[in-house]
Amino acid sequence: MSMDTQPTPQPHAEAPQTRPARGAKTLGEPVVIIENVRKAFGDNEVLRDVSMTIRKSEVVVICGRSGSGKSTLLRCIDQLETIDGGTIRAAGHLMGFRETGGRRVPLRDHEVARQQRDLGMVFQNFNLFPHISVIENIMLAPTRILGRPRAEVKDEARALLARVGLPEKENAYPRQLSGGQQQRVAIARALAMKPKVMLFDEPTSALDPETVSEVLDVMIDLSHAGMTMIVVTHEMGFARAAADRVVLMHGGEIVEDAPPDQFFTAPKSEHTRTFLSKMLSH
Amino acid sequence: MNWSWPFFFDYITNGLMMRGAWTTVWLSVVSMVLGLGLGIVAALMKMYGNALLRYIAEFYIWLFRGTPILIQLIIIYTGLPQLGIRLTVIESAILGLALNEGAYLAEIIRAGIMSVDKGQDDAARSVGMRWTQRMRFVILPQATRTIIPPLGNQFNGMLKTTSLASVISMEELMRSAQMLAQINFRVLEVYSVAALWYLLLVTIWSAIQVRIEAHYEKPFGPAAAVSPEAEKELKKALQQAGTAKI
Ligand SMILES: Nc1ncnc2c1ncn2[C@@H]1O[C@H](COP(=O)(O)OP(=O)(O)OP(=O)(O)O)[C@@H](O)[C@H]1O
Ligand SMILES: [Mg+2]
């Protein structure tokens, strides 16, 4: 990868050609199964009966206006929030619960943590650990939580840094990096745990326009490598380039779930048409 | 005028005073370290514990911040034997100072933990850390940065607060001065020397403190600032801690 040293073409324009034809991509077994999920904050019903399935190597883009529940859905999948009803299965786990004799028992903190290892999350504000260097950010979880040998993990961490185009930044502290660079480190940090699915919550919304593409390129690259991804974003270029499905959330419900072509050209929902016309007028 | 330079200089090099000063140093360090442990536990109980743990922590903080340390020391050393609990002078001094310090540090540590961005906890969870790991590897190391400056001030205070342990005949600097004063009645000379010792210890500590603070600031650089709410919270804790302990 050479994203750091030379200007990259807009992924929006170029990526569709470099990507294998959509039909050629083989989707595997379901990796995330969301069934009738409900979540409320007090009286505010943020998710009402959300269901969807994401298969192995599938890339699903979620969009929708502010407050529609996109972040909450991702946070529920990753158990950063507990759900009030329904079921989330991800990476082979029944998230947040254990089934004993047909009854559901909420998991304890350390049991939830064990499930979370298999899911990677990338945040809008990067949330890198500011008190340790870039390489330590990536190595922290594999060494301290999985107890793997430092030397081996360090090699992997360096390979990940190279993969996100930042091989020379391993000893920098997060504050010394640009937003785009920090986000790429955050992606590397999540990948270091070898997750079965990656969740992205508006990964480029906090970035300067010039650095958006360097992060999107890494994500497109990841999708080509077969990573299962759920991406909340309003980068419609990314959706066209990398998504297998585009989902629109409105008022805590999924109102459109279609392949990109259909989503952009022949949406079924009134909400999608409104959303798209608002996006275009920006 | 009745000021004796020979006595003054004699006290400066006096072995009893030096041993007293040394006792003041280690007593301060030991009490501070134990107090820090107590403070961390109390802060975590208050922030993350169930109702019972929270209540215990709040009671502890309320009790030890609400009573004079002098009374605490006297009760521990002279009062507890009535209940059959007999502690040596040294044990009593350490216990009293640590318990008292822990109650003040608990609030400072709580403010420090609250100063860490919520997103850090999310990120730590997302890579699969359980609570103890999140605290140990992510939250507390970052809280340290905001805790260190007030902690340094607390230790400065501790160096001087140990003088109260003289009332239970702990042989630290103050007690050494008292004993020498009773022998020669050169009250002004001997307490002036004691005061100089305290000044010396506090000054040395200030130099150390600057280095420690710089060390913990390093990852954050000169420009990084604490969030305004966290700063307010910290100021509040500092004010409470700063109110006279005696
Ligand atoms: N921790 C919380 N406590 C209370 N209410 C919350 C919490 N988190 C989210 N909400 C509310 O839930 C609703 C959905 O929020 P969410 O963050 O999921 O929306 P979103 O689709 O991600 O929006 P945005 O595009 O602004 O990020 C909002 O009304 C928000 O105020
Ligand atoms: Mg959001």
XYZ file of C-alpha atoms and ligand atoms in Angstrom:
560
model
C 0.000 0.000 0.000
C 1.273 3.441 -0.758
C -1.505 5.681 0.417
C 0.829 7.803 2.452
C 3.322 8.656 -0.183
C 1.232 9.345 -3.243
C -2.154 10.820 -3.785
C -4.711 8.119 -4.303
C -7.504 8.416 -6.807
C -10.933 8.960 -5.391
C -12.143 5.531 -4.336
C -15.587 6.630 -5.339
C -14.632 6.834 -8.966
C -12.077 4.106 -9.286
C -13.058 1.293 -7.010
C -15.949 -0.258 -8.937
C -13.589 -1.345 -11.703
C -10.957 -2.825 -9.394
C -13.563 -4.794 -7.521
C -14.621 -8.174 -8.811
C -18.040 -8.191 -10.378
C -20.599 -8.223 -7.627
C -22.081 -11.517 -8.665
C -18.669 -13.172 -8.403
C -18.394 -12.590 -4.685
C -19.337 -15.671 -2.772
C -21.122 -14.993 0.460
C -20.773 -17.600 3.149
C -22.883 -18.620 6.094
C -24.564 -15.960 8.259
C -22.119 -14.233 10.631
C -24.512 -11.748 12.202
C -28.183 -12.546 12.708
C -30.306 -9.810 14.230
C -33.884 -10.758 15.103
C -36.614 -8.461 16.381
C -34.201 -6.328 18.374
C -35.681 -3.609 20.539
C -33.898 -0.954 22.539
C -35.178 2.066 24.426
C -33.498 4.787 26.421
C -36.177 5.611 28.939
C -39.293 6.471 26.941
C -37.291 6.943 23.777
C -37.706 3.809 21.635
C -34.533 3.892 19.601
C -34.724 0.462 17.962
C -38.125 -1.072 17.215
C -38.086 -4.595 15.949
C -34.916 -4.571 13.865
C -34.069 -7.747 11.964
C -31.313 -8.427 9.476
C -28.773 -11.028 8.506
C -25.203 -10.441 7.378
C -23.332 -13.290 5.732
C -19.652 -14.008 5.740
C -17.663 -11.519 3.595
C -20.729 -9.384 3.107
C -20.434 -5.601 3.341
C -23.556 -3.849 4.556
C -23.787 -0.065 4.608
C -26.279 1.491 7.009
C -27.453 5.025 6.518
C -30.252 7.166 7.816
C -30.720 10.528 9.331
C -29.390 11.632 12.695
C -31.100 9.913 15.606
C -32.500 7.060 13.521
C -30.691 4.513 15.692
C -27.681 3.561 13.549
C -25.062 3.911 16.266
C -27.314 2.252 18.790
C -27.737 -0.766 16.499
C -23.960 -1.153 16.113
C -23.436 -0.674 19.837
C -26.060 -3.313 20.587
C -24.394 -5.777 18.216
C -21.082 -5.200 20.026
C -22.763 -5.285 23.448
C -21.734 -1.740 24.307
C -25.458 -1.415 24.993
C -27.752 -4.122 26.273
C -30.882 -4.894 24.307
C -34.425 -4.863 25.668
C -35.781 -7.574 23.378
C -34.917 -9.830 20.454
C -31.779 -11.752 19.636
C -28.374 -10.911 18.276
C -26.119 -13.708 17.129
C -22.666 -12.653 15.998
C -19.466 -14.562 15.275
C -21.066 -17.680 16.679
C -22.146 -16.087 19.966
C -25.576 -15.341 21.330
C -24.569 -11.799 22.263
C -25.039 -10.870 25.891
C -26.788 -14.055 26.968
C -26.336 -17.706 27.710
C -29.022 -20.255 27.049
C -29.588 -22.739 29.816
C -32.520 -25.101 29.456
C -34.462 -22.793 27.197
C -33.972 -19.869 29.563
C -31.866 -16.838 28.803
C -29.396 -15.684 31.411
C -27.595 -12.358 30.953
C -23.848 -12.820 30.801
C -21.484 -11.297 33.299
C -19.001 -8.598 32.355
C -16.076 -10.935 31.697
C -18.217 -13.309 29.642
C -19.428 -10.434 27.478
C -15.805 -9.351 27.073
C -14.953 -12.788 25.731
C -17.646 -12.440 23.042
C -16.524 -8.927 22.174
C -13.056 -10.183 21.221
C -14.519 -11.656 18.060
C -16.051 -8.373 16.896
C -14.057 -5.318 15.886
C -15.395 -1.808 16.276
C -14.227 1.461 14.758
C -15.557 4.680 16.236
C -16.279 8.084 14.788
C -13.824 9.692 17.214
C -11.166 6.956 16.836
C -10.883 6.478 20.614
C -7.248 5.462 20.417
C -5.589 5.027 23.804
C -3.764 8.374 24.106
C -1.324 7.325 26.823
C 0.482 4.670 24.793
C 2.220 4.625 21.423
C 0.658 3.499 18.153
C 2.213 0.041 18.245
C 1.209 -0.423 21.897
C -2.360 0.538 20.988
C -2.397 -2.345 18.529
C -0.564 -4.787 20.795
C -2.407 -4.088 24.036
C -5.345 -6.444 23.606
C -3.532 -9.397 21.987
C -0.758 -9.370 24.608
C -2.663 -8.400 27.740
C -5.982 -10.064 27.087
C -5.060 -13.086 25.019
C -1.665 -13.372 26.711
C 0.130 -13.963 23.442
C 3.935 -13.522 23.234
C 5.011 -9.935 22.597
C 7.504 -10.718 19.837
C 4.956 -12.570 17.751
C 2.267 -9.924 18.329
C 4.714 -7.163 17.451
C 5.403 -8.717 14.063
C 1.690 -8.900 13.405
C 1.164 -5.338 14.593
C 3.860 -4.112 12.216
C 2.269 -6.003 9.363
C -1.080 -4.395 10.226
C 0.510 -0.936 10.296
C 1.964 -1.600 6.875
C -1.435 -2.765 5.696
C -3.060 0.516 6.745
C -0.184 2.451 5.218
C 1.522 3.698 8.379
C 4.650 1.565 8.771
C 6.771 4.456 10.016
C 4.420 5.599 12.780
C 4.766 2.760 15.260
C 6.431 4.834 17.970
C 4.296 7.936 17.570
C 1.668 8.824 20.136
C -1.896 9.173 18.835
C -1.930 12.946 19.320
C 0.949 13.232 16.859
C -1.158 11.767 14.045
C -3.743 13.340 11.760
C -7.342 12.226 12.075
C -7.087 9.958 9.049
C -3.945 8.359 10.408
C -5.521 7.846 13.816
C -8.513 6.161 12.250
C -6.281 3.818 10.288
C -4.472 2.898 13.511
C -7.882 2.301 15.112
C -8.719 -0.106 12.290
C -5.393 -1.886 12.818
C -6.085 -2.089 16.556
C -9.429 -3.766 15.908
C -7.941 -6.140 13.326
C -5.233 -7.229 15.767
C -7.814 -9.320 17.607
C -8.622 -11.132 14.330
C -12.332 -10.344 14.519
C -14.869 -12.253 12.461
C -16.844 -9.098 11.753
C -15.934 -5.410 11.727
C -18.355 -2.669 12.747
C -17.700 0.905 11.624
C -19.648 3.815 13.116
C -19.247 6.800 10.807
C -15.501 6.237 10.528
C -14.906 9.263 8.313
C -17.365 11.803 9.741
C -14.783 13.437 11.994
C -12.147 13.682 9.275
C -10.954 16.514 7.075
C -12.269 15.970 3.540
C -8.743 15.363 2.217
C -8.147 12.424 4.540
C -11.495 10.676 4.096
C -10.314 8.653 1.120
C -7.240 7.251 2.878
C -9.535 5.604 5.420
C -12.099 4.485 2.846
C -9.291 2.909 0.806
C -8.268 0.797 3.778
C -11.878 -0.261 4.249
C -12.336 -1.151 0.589
C -9.134 -3.121 0.781
C -10.475 -4.938 3.813
C -13.677 -5.805 2.006
C -11.679 -7.254 -0.898
C -9.860 -9.426 1.616
C -13.211 -10.937 2.507
C -13.906 -9.213 5.821
C -17.509 -9.162 6.960
C -18.380 -5.518 7.551
C -21.246 -3.423 8.830
C -20.569 0.212 8.059
C -22.616 3.171 9.206
C -21.664 5.925 6.793
C -23.016 8.627 4.575
C -20.201 8.158 2.071
C -22.380 7.022 -0.798
C -19.274 6.558 -2.944
C -18.134 3.889 -0.530
C -21.555 2.279 -0.606
C -21.470 2.080 -4.393
C -17.901 0.818 -4.428
C -17.914 -1.760 -1.675
C -21.388 -2.501 -0.351
C -23.314 -5.650 -1.148
C -26.379 -4.153 0.497
C -27.402 -0.705 1.603
C -29.800 -0.342 4.509
C -31.785 2.738 5.455
C -32.866 3.200 9.036
C -35.691 5.513 9.953
C -37.154 5.983 13.411
C -35.511 2.851 14.750
C -36.651 0.608 11.911
C -35.093 -0.721 8.751
C -37.148 0.753 5.938
C -34.974 -0.216 2.972
C -32.548 -3.081 2.488
C -31.352 -3.477 -1.081
C -28.280 -3.924 -3.295
C -26.643 -0.550 -4.047
C -27.932 -0.310 -7.639
C -31.478 -0.784 -6.533
C -31.055 1.387 -3.418
C -29.853 4.356 -5.430
C -31.944 3.977 -8.574
C -35.170 2.266 -7.558
C -35.752 2.553 -3.815
C -39.006 1.117 -2.500
C -39.400 3.347 0.513
C -40.566 6.922 0.507
C -38.031 7.570 3.282
C -35.190 6.417 1.036
C -36.229 8.781 -1.732
C -36.375 11.673 0.723
C -33.015 10.665 2.188
C -31.351 10.411 -1.214
C -32.697 13.744 -2.407
C -31.371 15.374 0.774
C -27.972 13.750 0.220
C -27.867 15.014 -3.348
C -28.762 18.560 -2.426
C -25.724 18.787 -0.151
C 18.043 38.687 72.892
C 18.584 35.078 73.715
C 19.400 33.188 70.525
C 22.192 30.647 70.615
C 23.940 29.937 67.313
C 25.936 27.041 68.833
C 22.695 25.291 69.815
C 21.175 26.069 66.447
C 24.081 24.520 64.541
C 24.270 21.658 66.962
C 20.597 20.829 66.278
C 21.177 20.946 62.565
C 23.641 18.083 62.770
C 21.896 16.401 65.668
C 21.475 12.640 65.157
C 18.074 12.536 66.851
C 16.752 15.213 64.497
C 18.159 13.393 61.474
C 16.606 10.117 62.531
C 13.355 11.992 63.109
C 13.519 13.478 59.623
C 14.150 10.047 58.141
C 11.171 8.677 60.071
C 9.037 11.513 58.724
C 10.049 10.564 55.190
C 9.327 6.856 55.382
C 6.207 7.338 57.465
C 4.910 9.740 54.801
C 5.758 7.395 51.945
C 4.275 4.293 53.571
C 1.107 6.107 54.674
C 0.726 7.678 51.243
C 1.107 4.394 49.394
C -1.412 2.656 51.662
C -3.694 5.690 51.491
C -3.488 5.564 47.718
C -4.558 1.919 47.755
C -7.455 2.735 50.074
C -8.384 5.755 47.969
C -8.458 3.723 44.754
C -10.582 1.013 46.345
C -12.966 3.556 47.896
C -13.265 5.499 44.629
C -13.984 2.338 42.607
C -16.505 1.143 45.194
C -18.259 4.478 45.123
C -18.311 4.655 41.320
C -18.924 1.065 40.280
C -20.065 -0.803 43.378
C -23.524 -2.049 44.276
C -25.584 -0.139 46.843
C -23.866 -1.754 49.825
C -20.319 -1.117 48.582
C -21.232 2.436 47.663
C -22.653 3.002 51.116
C -19.551 1.618 52.820
C -17.269 3.813 50.702
C -19.348 6.905 51.335
C -19.459 6.222 55.049
C -15.685 5.803 55.171
C -15.061 9.027 53.265
C -17.612 10.906 55.362
C -16.180 9.635 58.641
C -12.509 10.282 57.994
C -12.964 13.626 56.298
C -15.403 14.748 58.932
C -13.210 14.219 61.979
C -9.820 15.655 62.964
C -6.881 13.396 62.233
C -5.639 14.145 65.736
C -8.700 12.442 67.195
C -8.375 9.570 64.728
C -4.781 8.942 65.813
C -5.594 9.131 69.499
C -8.587 6.807 69.167
C -6.554 4.260 67.214
C -3.604 4.262 69.610
C -5.163 5.042 72.979
C -8.821 4.205 72.517
C -8.836 0.883 70.668
C -6.998 -1.003 73.457
C -10.205 -0.582 75.481
C -11.807 -2.836 72.851
C -8.918 -5.239 73.051
C -7.253 -4.003 69.842
C -3.687 -3.138 70.707
C -1.517 -1.583 68.008
C 2.067 -0.377 68.330
C 2.857 3.312 67.925
C 4.161 2.747 64.420
C 1.167 0.662 63.372
C -1.225 3.237 64.803
C 0.518 6.139 63.098
C 0.551 4.406 59.706
C -3.035 3.218 60.016
C -4.365 6.624 61.082
C -2.490 8.574 58.444
C -3.352 6.088 55.683
C -7.054 5.941 56.554
C -7.254 9.706 56.674
C -5.330 10.159 53.446
C -7.347 7.491 51.646
C -10.574 9.352 52.343
C -9.213 12.506 50.699
C -7.553 10.655 47.820
C -10.778 8.767 47.053
C -12.435 11.967 45.851
C -9.382 13.034 43.865
C -9.178 9.626 42.207
C -12.889 9.669 41.445
C -12.490 13.027 39.721
C -9.516 11.631 37.810
C -11.457 8.602 36.581
C -14.339 10.830 35.555
C -11.936 12.940 33.519
C -11.263 9.996 31.193
C -13.371 10.173 28.041
C -16.279 7.728 27.899
C -15.120 6.609 24.471
C -12.046 5.074 26.070
C -14.198 2.613 27.951
C -16.098 1.803 24.737
C -12.840 1.199 22.887
C -11.489 -0.979 25.688
C -14.694 -3.027 25.711
C -14.695 -3.346 21.944
C -11.336 -5.149 21.968
C -12.676 -7.497 24.619
C -11.417 -6.169 27.944
C -13.226 -7.071 31.116
C -13.726 -4.484 33.836
C -10.464 -5.111 35.691
C -8.516 -4.936 32.429
C -10.250 -1.749 31.331
C -9.397 -0.156 34.658
C -5.840 -1.388 34.752
C -4.750 -0.836 31.171
C -6.924 2.015 29.950
C -8.831 4.037 32.544
C -6.518 4.299 35.563
C -3.353 5.027 33.535
C -5.177 7.938 31.922
C -6.740 9.077 35.175
C -3.218 9.138 36.601
C -2.413 12.097 34.447
C -5.057 14.257 36.123
C -4.522 12.704 39.529
C -0.754 13.206 39.727
C -0.658 16.990 40.370
C -3.176 16.964 43.260
C -1.595 13.762 44.520
C 1.736 15.576 44.718
C 0.137 18.337 46.739
C -1.380 15.756 49.037
C 2.047 14.232 49.637
C 3.411 17.662 50.398
C 0.672 17.939 53.004
C 1.404 14.444 54.282
C 5.047 15.315 55.026
C 3.764 17.935 57.464
C 0.701 16.078 58.742
C 2.936 13.289 60.062
C 3.999 15.778 62.761
C 0.633 15.088 64.420
C 1.731 11.512 65.053
C 4.020 12.996 67.705
C 1.003 13.088 70.035
C 1.012 9.301 70.133
C 4.790 9.461 70.679
C 5.754 8.434 67.162
C 9.414 9.460 66.986
C 9.371 11.505 63.849
C 10.829 14.976 63.316
C 8.361 16.861 65.500
C 8.756 14.443 68.388
C 12.556 14.655 68.121
C 12.331 18.420 68.400
C 10.020 18.152 71.399
C 12.432 15.810 73.157
C 15.420 18.048 72.514
C 13.444 21.087 73.622
C 12.769 19.413 76.935
C 16.456 18.747 77.504
C 17.929 22.171 76.779
C 14.899 24.454 76.676
C 16.281 26.052 73.476
C 12.764 26.075 72.095
C 13.243 28.641 69.349
C 16.458 27.074 68.055
C 15.234 23.513 67.985
C 11.872 24.235 66.357
C 13.541 26.519 63.819
C 15.746 23.617 62.842
C 12.721 21.318 62.678
C 10.996 23.868 60.430
C 14.079 23.961 58.202
C 13.981 20.175 57.898
C 10.357 20.280 56.792
C 11.193 23.000 54.279
C 14.032 20.902 52.928
C 11.873 17.784 52.574
C 9.039 19.668 50.902
C 11.455 21.403 48.531
C 13.065 18.135 47.505
C 9.617 16.661 46.950
C 8.594 19.599 44.755
C 11.578 18.923 42.510
C 10.619 15.252 42.261
C 6.987 16.148 41.633
C 7.881 18.302 38.628
C 9.670 15.342 37.061
C 6.843 12.905 37.717
C 4.296 15.283 36.247
C 6.416 15.798 33.150
C 6.702 12.030 32.736
C 2.946 11.505 32.791
C 2.300 14.477 30.511
C 4.656 13.197 27.841
C 2.174 11.169 25.744
C -0.264 14.060 25.730
C 2.074 16.826 24.657
C 2.007 20.447 25.724
C -1.227 21.363 23.995
C -3.482 18.641 25.349
C -5.994 19.862 27.870
C -8.403 18.207 30.252
C -12.084 18.637 29.406
C -13.746 21.597 31.155
C -16.192 19.439 33.163
C -13.385 17.214 34.375
C -11.407 20.265 35.403
C -14.351 21.601 37.400
C -14.807 18.252 39.099
C -11.111 18.136 39.893
C -11.070 21.651 41.290
C -13.924 20.736 43.575
C -12.089 17.682 44.881
C -8.949 19.744 45.322
C -10.764 22.372 47.308
C -12.245 19.755 49.573
C -8.887 18.093 49.986
C -7.228 21.432 50.611
C -9.468 22.399 53.502
C -7.573 22.062 56.747
C -7.177 18.440 57.765
C -6.485 19.242 61.406
N -26.809 6.557 25.997
C -27.959 7.126 25.600
N -28.858 7.556 26.520
C -30.030 8.102 26.134
N -30.399 8.284 24.860
C -29.553 7.887 23.891
C -28.291 7.281 24.217
N -27.669 6.978 23.071
C -28.488 7.365 22.075
N -29.625 7.915 22.554
C -30.752 8.407 21.747
O -31.111 7.403 20.853
C -31.490 7.949 19.612
C -30.713 7.286 18.517
O -29.345 7.588 18.682
P -28.214 7.020 17.748
O -26.933 7.542 18.271
O -28.351 5.557 17.632
O -28.561 7.695 16.366
P -27.733 7.718 15.022
O -28.608 7.186 13.980
O -26.428 7.063 15.216
O -27.553 9.270 14.792
P -26.277 10.107 14.292
O -26.341 10.118 12.801
O -26.516 11.474 14.844
O -25.063 9.466 14.832
C -31.288 9.443 19.720
O -32.540 10.020 19.972
C -30.380 9.607 20.911
O -30.650 10.808 21.570
Mg -24.435 7.749 15.309
